[in-house]
Coordinates of C-alpha atoms in Angstrom, one line a residue:
M24 CA -55.0 45.9 16.0
L25 CA -53.6 48.7 17.7
C26 CA -50.3 49.7 16.3
S27 CA -48.7 52.4 19.2
Y28 CA -44.5 52.2 19.8
I29 CA -42.8 53.8 22.9
T30 CA -41.5 56.8 23.3
K31 CA -39.2 56.7 25.8
T32 CA -36.0 55.1 26.6
P33 CA -36.7 53.1 30.5
V34 CA -33.9 52.1 32.3
P35 CA -32.2 49.2 33.0
A36 CA -33.6 46.5 35.9
K37 CA -32.2 43.9 37.5
D38 CA -33.1 40.2 36.3
P39 CA -36.9 38.7 37.4
A40 CA -37.4 34.6 38.1
T41 CA -36.3 31.7 35.3
L42 CA -39.1 30.5 34.3
T43 CA -39.4 26.9 33.2
L44 CA -41.4 25.8 29.9
K45 CA -41.0 22.6 28.1
V46 CA -40.6 21.6 24.3
K47 CA -42.7 19.5 21.8
Q48 CA -40.3 18.5 19.1
I49 CA -43.1 18.5 16.2
E50 CA -40.2 17.7 13.4
G51 CA -36.9 16.6 12.8
N52 CA -35.9 16.3 9.0
L53 CA -35.1 19.6 8.0
Q54 CA -31.9 20.7 6.8
A55 CA -31.1 24.3 8.8
P56 CA -34.5 25.6 9.4
T57 CA -34.5 29.4 8.8
A58 CA -37.7 30.7 9.4
M59 CA -41.8 29.8 9.5
V60 CA -45.2 30.5 9.1
F61 CA -48.9 28.4 9.1
P62 CA -50.5 28.6 5.2
G63 CA -54.3 27.0 7.5
N64 CA -56.3 24.0 8.3
G65 CA -52.8 23.1 10.4
T66 CA -50.2 23.1 7.9
I67 CA -46.5 24.4 8.6
W68 CA -44.4 26.2 5.9
I69 CA -40.9 26.3 6.3
T70 CA -37.7 27.2 5.0
E71 CA -34.8 25.7 4.8
Q72 CA -31.4 27.8 4.4
T73 CA -30.1 25.5 1.2
G74 CA -34.4 27.1 -1.0
K75 CA -36.8 25.4 0.8
I76 CA -40.0 25.7 1.5
R77 CA -41.3 22.6 3.3
V78 CA -44.4 21.1 4.4
I79 CA -45.8 19.6 7.7
K80 CA -49.1 19.3 6.9
N81 CA -51.0 16.7 10.2
G82 CA -48.4 16.8 12.2
K83 CA -45.8 15.2 9.4
L84 CA -43.5 16.4 6.9
T85 CA -44.5 15.8 3.1
G86 CA -41.9 14.5 0.5
D87 CA -42.6 18.1 -0.8
A88 CA -41.6 21.5 -1.3
V89 CA -43.9 24.4 -1.5
L90 CA -40.8 26.0 -3.2
D91 CA -36.8 24.9 -4.6
L92 CA -35.1 27.6 -4.9
K93 CA -31.6 25.9 -4.7
D94 CA -30.6 26.7 -8.2
K95 CA -31.1 30.7 -7.5
L96 CA -28.9 30.6 -3.9
P97 CA -25.4 30.7 -4.2
K98 CA -22.6 28.2 -4.9
M99 CA -23.1 27.6 -0.6
N100 CA -20.3 26.9 2.5
R101 CA -20.3 23.9 4.2
G102 CA -18.9 24.7 7.9
Y103 CA -20.5 28.2 8.4
E104 CA -22.8 29.9 6.4
E105 CA -25.2 33.2 6.7
R106 CA -26.8 33.3 3.3
G107 CA -29.3 31.3 1.5
L108 CA -33.5 30.8 1.7
L109 CA -33.9 33.3 5.3
G110 CA -37.5 34.2 5.9
I111 CA -41.4 34.2 4.5
A112 CA -44.2 35.7 4.7
L113 CA -47.6 34.9 4.0
H114 CA -49.6 38.6 2.8
P115 CA -52.3 39.6 4.7
Q116 CA -55.3 38.1 2.5
F117 CA -53.2 35.2 1.7
S118 CA -56.3 33.0 2.1
T119 CA -57.7 34.7 -0.8
N120 CA -55.0 36.1 -3.2
K121 CA -52.4 32.5 -2.3
K122 CA -48.9 35.4 -2.3
F123 CA -46.9 35.1 0.3
Y124 CA -43.0 36.1 -0.4
V125 CA -39.5 35.5 0.7
F126 CA -36.0 36.5 1.4
Y127 CA -33.1 34.8 -1.0
S128 CA -29.5 34.8 -1.2
T129 CA -28.4 35.6 -5.3
P130 CA -25.6 35.3 -7.4
T131 CA -24.1 39.1 -9.0
T132 CA -22.1 40.4 -10.2
G133 CA -19.1 44.1 -10.2
G134 CA -17.4 42.9 -7.3
Y135 CA -19.8 42.2 -4.6
N136 CA -20.4 38.4 -2.5
H137 CA -23.6 38.1 -3.1
K138 CA -27.3 40.0 -4.1
D139 CA -30.0 39.2 -1.2
V140 CA -33.5 39.4 -2.5
I141 CA -37.6 39.9 -2.3
A142 CA -40.2 38.1 -3.9
E143 CA -43.3 38.0 -4.3
Y144 CA -44.9 33.8 -5.3
K145 CA -47.9 32.8 -6.1
L146 CA -49.6 29.2 -4.9
S147 CA -51.1 27.3 -8.0
S148 CA -52.5 24.7 -6.4
P149 CA -52.1 23.5 -2.4
D150 CA -48.3 23.5 -0.9
Q151 CA -47.2 24.0 -4.6
A152 CA -46.4 27.8 -6.3
D153 CA -45.7 28.9 -9.5
P154 CA -41.9 29.4 -10.1
Q155 CA -42.5 31.4 -12.7
S156 CA -45.0 33.3 -10.6
E157 CA -41.9 35.2 -9.2
R158 CA -42.5 39.4 -8.8
I159 CA -39.1 40.6 -7.4
I160 CA -40.3 42.8 -5.1
L161 CA -36.4 45.0 -4.2
S162 CA -32.8 43.6 -4.4
A163 CA -30.0 44.9 -2.9
D164 CA -26.2 44.0 -3.3
K165 CA -23.9 42.9 -0.4
P166 CA -20.4 43.7 -0.4
D167 CA -19.8 40.0 2.2
G168 CA -21.4 36.9 2.7
N169 CA -22.4 37.6 6.4
H170 CA -25.0 39.9 8.4
N171 CA -28.1 39.5 5.3
G172 CA -30.6 40.2 8.1
G173 CA -33.3 38.4 6.0
C174 CA -36.4 38.7 7.5
V175 CA -40.0 39.4 6.2
Q176 CA -42.9 40.3 8.3
F177 CA -46.8 42.3 8.2
G178 CA -47.0 44.7 9.5
C179 CA -50.7 45.2 11.2
D180 CA -50.3 47.9 8.4
G181 CA -50.1 46.0 5.7
Y182 CA -46.8 46.8 4.7
L183 CA -44.1 44.5 3.9
Y184 CA -41.5 45.0 6.6
I185 CA -37.8 44.3 5.1
S186 CA -35.0 44.0 7.6
F187 CA -31.0 44.3 5.7
G188 CA -28.1 43.6 7.6
D189 CA -25.3 46.8 7.5
G190 CA -22.9 44.3 4.4
G191 CA -21.2 41.8 7.0
G192 CA -17.8 42.4 7.5
Q193 CA -16.1 43.9 10.9
G194 CA -17.1 47.1 12.1
D195 CA -19.2 48.6 9.3
K196 CA -16.1 50.0 7.4
H197 CA -17.9 51.1 5.1
G198 CA -18.2 54.5 3.9
E199 CA -16.8 57.4 6.5
S200 CA -20.0 56.3 8.6
G201 CA -21.0 52.6 7.6
N202 CA -23.8 51.0 6.3
G203 CA -26.2 51.3 9.2
Q204 CA -26.0 55.8 9.8
N205 CA -25.8 56.7 6.1
L206 CA -29.8 56.8 4.5
N207 CA -28.9 56.2 1.0
T208 CA -28.5 52.6 1.2
W209 CA -31.2 50.4 2.7
L210 CA -28.3 47.9 4.1
G211 CA -27.8 48.7 8.5
K212 CA -32.3 48.9 7.8
I213 CA -35.7 47.8 8.2
L214 CA -37.3 48.4 5.3
R215 CA -41.2 49.4 4.6
V216 CA -43.0 48.6 1.8
D217 CA -46.4 48.4 0.0
V218 CA -46.7 45.1 -2.5
N219 CA -50.6 46.1 -3.7
A220 CA -48.6 47.8 -6.2
D221 CA -49.1 47.0 -10.3
S222 CA -45.2 48.0 -9.9
A223 CA -43.0 46.1 -7.5
Y224 CA -44.2 48.3 -4.7
K225 CA -44.7 51.8 -3.1
V226 CA -43.6 54.0 -0.3
P227 CA -45.7 54.5 1.7
K228 CA -46.7 57.8 2.5
D229 CA -46.3 58.0 5.7
N230 CA -42.6 56.1 5.9
P231 CA -40.9 59.0 7.1
F232 CA -38.0 59.9 4.6
A233 CA -40.8 59.7 1.8
G234 CA -40.6 62.9 0.0
R235 CA -37.0 63.9 1.1
T236 CA -33.7 63.8 -1.5
D237 CA -30.9 62.9 1.2
A238 CA -32.6 59.1 2.4
K239 CA -33.7 56.4 0.7
P240 CA -37.9 56.6 1.5
E241 CA -38.2 52.4 1.6
I242 CA -36.2 53.4 5.1
W243 CA -38.8 52.6 8.5
A244 CA -35.7 52.8 10.9
Y245 CA -32.3 52.8 11.1
G246 CA -28.8 52.3 12.4
F247 CA -28.8 48.2 12.6
R248 CA -25.7 46.1 12.3
N249 CA -28.0 42.5 11.8
P250 CA -31.1 43.0 12.6
Y251 CA -31.7 39.2 11.4
R252 CA -35.2 38.0 13.3
F253 CA -38.5 41.0 13.8
S254 CA -41.5 40.5 14.4
F255 CA -44.5 42.2 15.8
D256 CA -46.6 42.1 19.5
K257 CA -50.2 41.6 17.6
A258 CA -51.8 42.9 21.2
S259 CA -50.1 46.5 20.8
G260 CA -48.4 46.1 17.4
Q261 CA -45.3 47.1 18.8
L262 CA -42.0 46.0 16.6
F263 CA -39.4 43.8 18.3
A264 CA -35.8 43.4 16.7
G265 CA -32.7 41.5 17.4
D266 CA -29.8 43.5 16.7
V267 CA -27.2 40.8 16.9
G268 CA -23.9 42.9 17.9
Q269 CA -20.2 42.8 17.1
D270 CA -17.6 41.8 20.2
T271 CA -19.9 42.7 23.6
W272 CA -23.1 43.5 23.3
E273 CA -26.4 41.9 21.6
E274 CA -29.6 44.5 21.7
V275 CA -33.5 43.9 21.7
D276 CA -35.1 47.5 20.5
I277 CA -38.2 48.4 19.9
V278 CA -38.6 50.1 16.2
K279 CA -40.3 53.3 15.8
K280 CA -40.6 55.0 12.7
G281 CA -37.5 57.0 11.9
G282 CA -35.7 55.8 14.7
N283 CA -31.7 55.3 14.9
Y284 CA -30.4 52.5 16.9
G285 CA -27.0 53.2 16.4
W286 CA -24.9 50.8 15.1
R287 CA -21.9 51.8 14.3
I288 CA -21.9 54.7 16.8
T289 CA -22.7 52.0 19.5
E290 CA -23.3 48.5 20.5
G291 CA -25.5 48.2 22.8
T292 CA -25.6 50.9 24.8
H293 CA -22.6 51.3 24.3
C294 CA -19.9 53.3 22.4
Y295 CA -18.8 51.7 19.2
N296 CA -16.9 54.6 16.9
P297 CA -16.0 55.8 18.3
S298 CA -15.3 53.6 21.2
T299 CA -15.6 56.9 24.0
G300 CA -17.4 60.1 24.4
C301 CA -19.3 58.8 21.2
D302 CA -22.0 60.9 20.5
L303 CA -25.3 59.9 20.8
T304 CA -28.0 62.6 20.1
G305 CA -30.1 61.1 18.2
I306 CA -30.1 58.0 19.6
T307 CA -32.6 55.0 20.7
M308 CA -31.2 53.0 23.4
P309 CA -32.2 49.5 23.1
I310 CA -34.9 48.6 26.4
A311 CA -32.4 45.6 26.7
E312 CA -29.2 43.8 26.2
Y313 CA -26.2 40.8 27.4
N314 CA -22.7 40.8 27.3
H315 CA -21.6 37.9 25.2
R316 CA -20.9 36.0 28.5
D317 CA -24.3 35.2 28.5
G318 CA -24.4 34.5 24.3
V319 CA -22.7 36.1 21.2
S320 CA -25.6 35.9 18.5
I321 CA -29.2 37.2 19.0
T322 CA -32.7 35.0 17.7
G323 CA -35.8 37.7 18.0
G324 CA -38.5 35.8 19.5
Y325 CA -42.0 36.8 19.7
V326 CA -43.5 38.7 22.6
Y327 CA -46.4 35.9 23.5
N328 CA -50.4 36.3 23.4
G329 CA -51.2 32.3 23.4
K330 CA -53.8 30.7 25.8
Q331 CA -52.0 27.7 26.6
I332 CA -48.8 29.4 28.8
P333 CA -50.1 31.5 31.2
V334 CA -46.3 32.8 32.8
L335 CA -45.6 34.0 29.6
K336 CA -48.3 35.9 28.6
S337 CA -47.2 39.5 27.3
K338 CA -43.3 37.8 27.5
Y339 CA -41.1 38.9 24.8
L340 CA -39.5 35.1 24.2
F341 CA -36.4 35.1 22.1
A342 CA -32.9 32.9 22.5
D343 CA -28.7 32.7 21.6
W344 CA -28.0 31.5 18.7
T345 CA -26.1 29.1 20.3
G346 CA -29.0 27.4 22.9
R347 CA -29.5 30.3 25.6
M348 CA -33.3 31.3 25.4
Y349 CA -34.7 34.9 27.7
Y350 CA -37.7 36.5 27.9
L351 CA -38.1 40.3 28.5
Q352 CA -41.4 41.6 30.7
K353 CA -42.2 45.1 30.7
K354 CA -42.4 46.4 34.2
G355 CA -42.9 50.6 34.9
L356 CA -40.8 51.7 32.4
A357 CA -38.8 50.3 31.7
W358 CA -38.0 45.9 30.5
E359 CA -36.4 42.7 32.6
R360 CA -34.8 39.8 31.2
G361 CA -35.6 37.0 32.5
K362 CA -33.6 33.1 31.1
V363 CA -36.0 30.4 30.5
T364 CA -34.9 27.1 31.1
L365 CA -36.5 24.2 28.3
Q366 CA -36.3 20.7 30.6
N367 CA -36.7 18.2 27.5
I368 CA -34.6 19.4 24.6
P369 CA -31.1 18.1 23.2
E370 CA -27.8 20.2 24.1
D371 CA -25.8 22.1 21.6
L372 CA -28.6 22.9 19.4
K373 CA -28.2 26.6 18.0
I374 CA -31.5 28.1 18.1
T375 CA -31.8 29.4 14.0
G376 CA -35.8 31.4 14.4
F377 CA -38.3 30.9 15.9
G378 CA -42.9 30.7 14.7
E379 CA -45.9 32.4 16.0
D380 CA -48.8 30.6 14.8
P381 CA -53.0 31.9 14.7
S382 CA -53.5 31.4 18.0
G383 CA -50.6 32.8 19.2
E384 CA -48.9 29.6 20.5
L385 CA -44.2 29.7 20.1
Y386 CA -42.3 27.1 17.6
M387 CA -38.3 27.7 17.8
L388 CA -36.4 26.3 14.9
T389 CA -33.2 24.8 15.5
N390 CA -29.9 23.6 13.8
P391 CA -27.3 20.5 15.3
D392 CA -24.4 22.5 13.2
T393 CA -23.4 25.6 12.4
G394 CA -23.6 25.7 8.7
P395 CA -26.6 24.4 6.3
E396 CA -25.4 21.0 5.3
N397 CA -27.4 19.3 8.2
T398 CA -30.3 17.2 7.6
K399 CA -31.4 16.7 11.2
G400 CA -32.9 20.3 12.1
T401 CA -36.3 20.4 14.5
V402 CA -38.6 22.0 14.0
F403 CA -40.6 22.6 18.2
K404 CA -43.8 23.4 19.9
I405 CA -43.3 25.8 23.0
V406 CA -45.3 24.8 26.3
K407 CA -45.9 24.7 29.9
N408 CA -44.2 23.1 32.2

């Protein structure tokens, strides 16, 4: 697999035609699903925000959980909640070492709202993890309950990438310049670490800030508000991230080594702080953005590399939390944004995540409500019309 990264910022292009697709319901009895992985033999693991990793085997949801982290989570809010069990990734050698990694929230002290934790677990039997096998990779205290990031993915280089939000609240009002621009905190960043270590992790020698005394060496890229979901294109190795905006703009970034993606100086391609005349020196602009007329919170997806939907080939499929779906396709140096219509799906579902199976086919997670209590969350497979 290649690991190439975009080096130029393309100009906006005209929106292409709307694509019409369908979905196939895989399971509809999940509690606030957030992420999914495919451990083999057609099995699917799905994280529920409330702490369980559920198992779908032979197309049916089993009564067992790979792991239940409920007792580690903070007390969850009923109506709206961004904390909880948010992410999962399988080790590249999972088939032999049985290790996987989760991102979850836990209570903390010192005036913070909570702590976000990335931990390693190991299976003790098929689809059953040993709770005592937990190895904390890293953790970060959060001043507020929102903007947690929450994504963990292994890159084509074998390293673990981790997204942290800016700390929460409104406008990244943390310190003099906000956490997103502060290289001495992990908040508002995407990190890159080597988990194949005797200690918690090692810092890869080619990380952009490794060896510097004025920056955290784990940082791969910075200037994010809430990069809730990112993914790697299996064909190119490029890292695509959906960064949730503040008041007006949602954005998609191709994340490269050492890149500054602007927040809180910019929101999308627009000045945020200051609201006019901001200094754009050194800032990498998003490849696409959309106004809050078209949605309010981006849910990053995947570049399609499957074979069942030829019209989607090499397009980046993503959504807004409110239920609208979009795609990006590259044309020259620019990325065009088109709409996706799903014909056979209930209205008013919140899109909370995507998944990619080993053959490159894509899946979508939904929640009927804004909070974590509803038990009718669904996983759909995206299929051709």
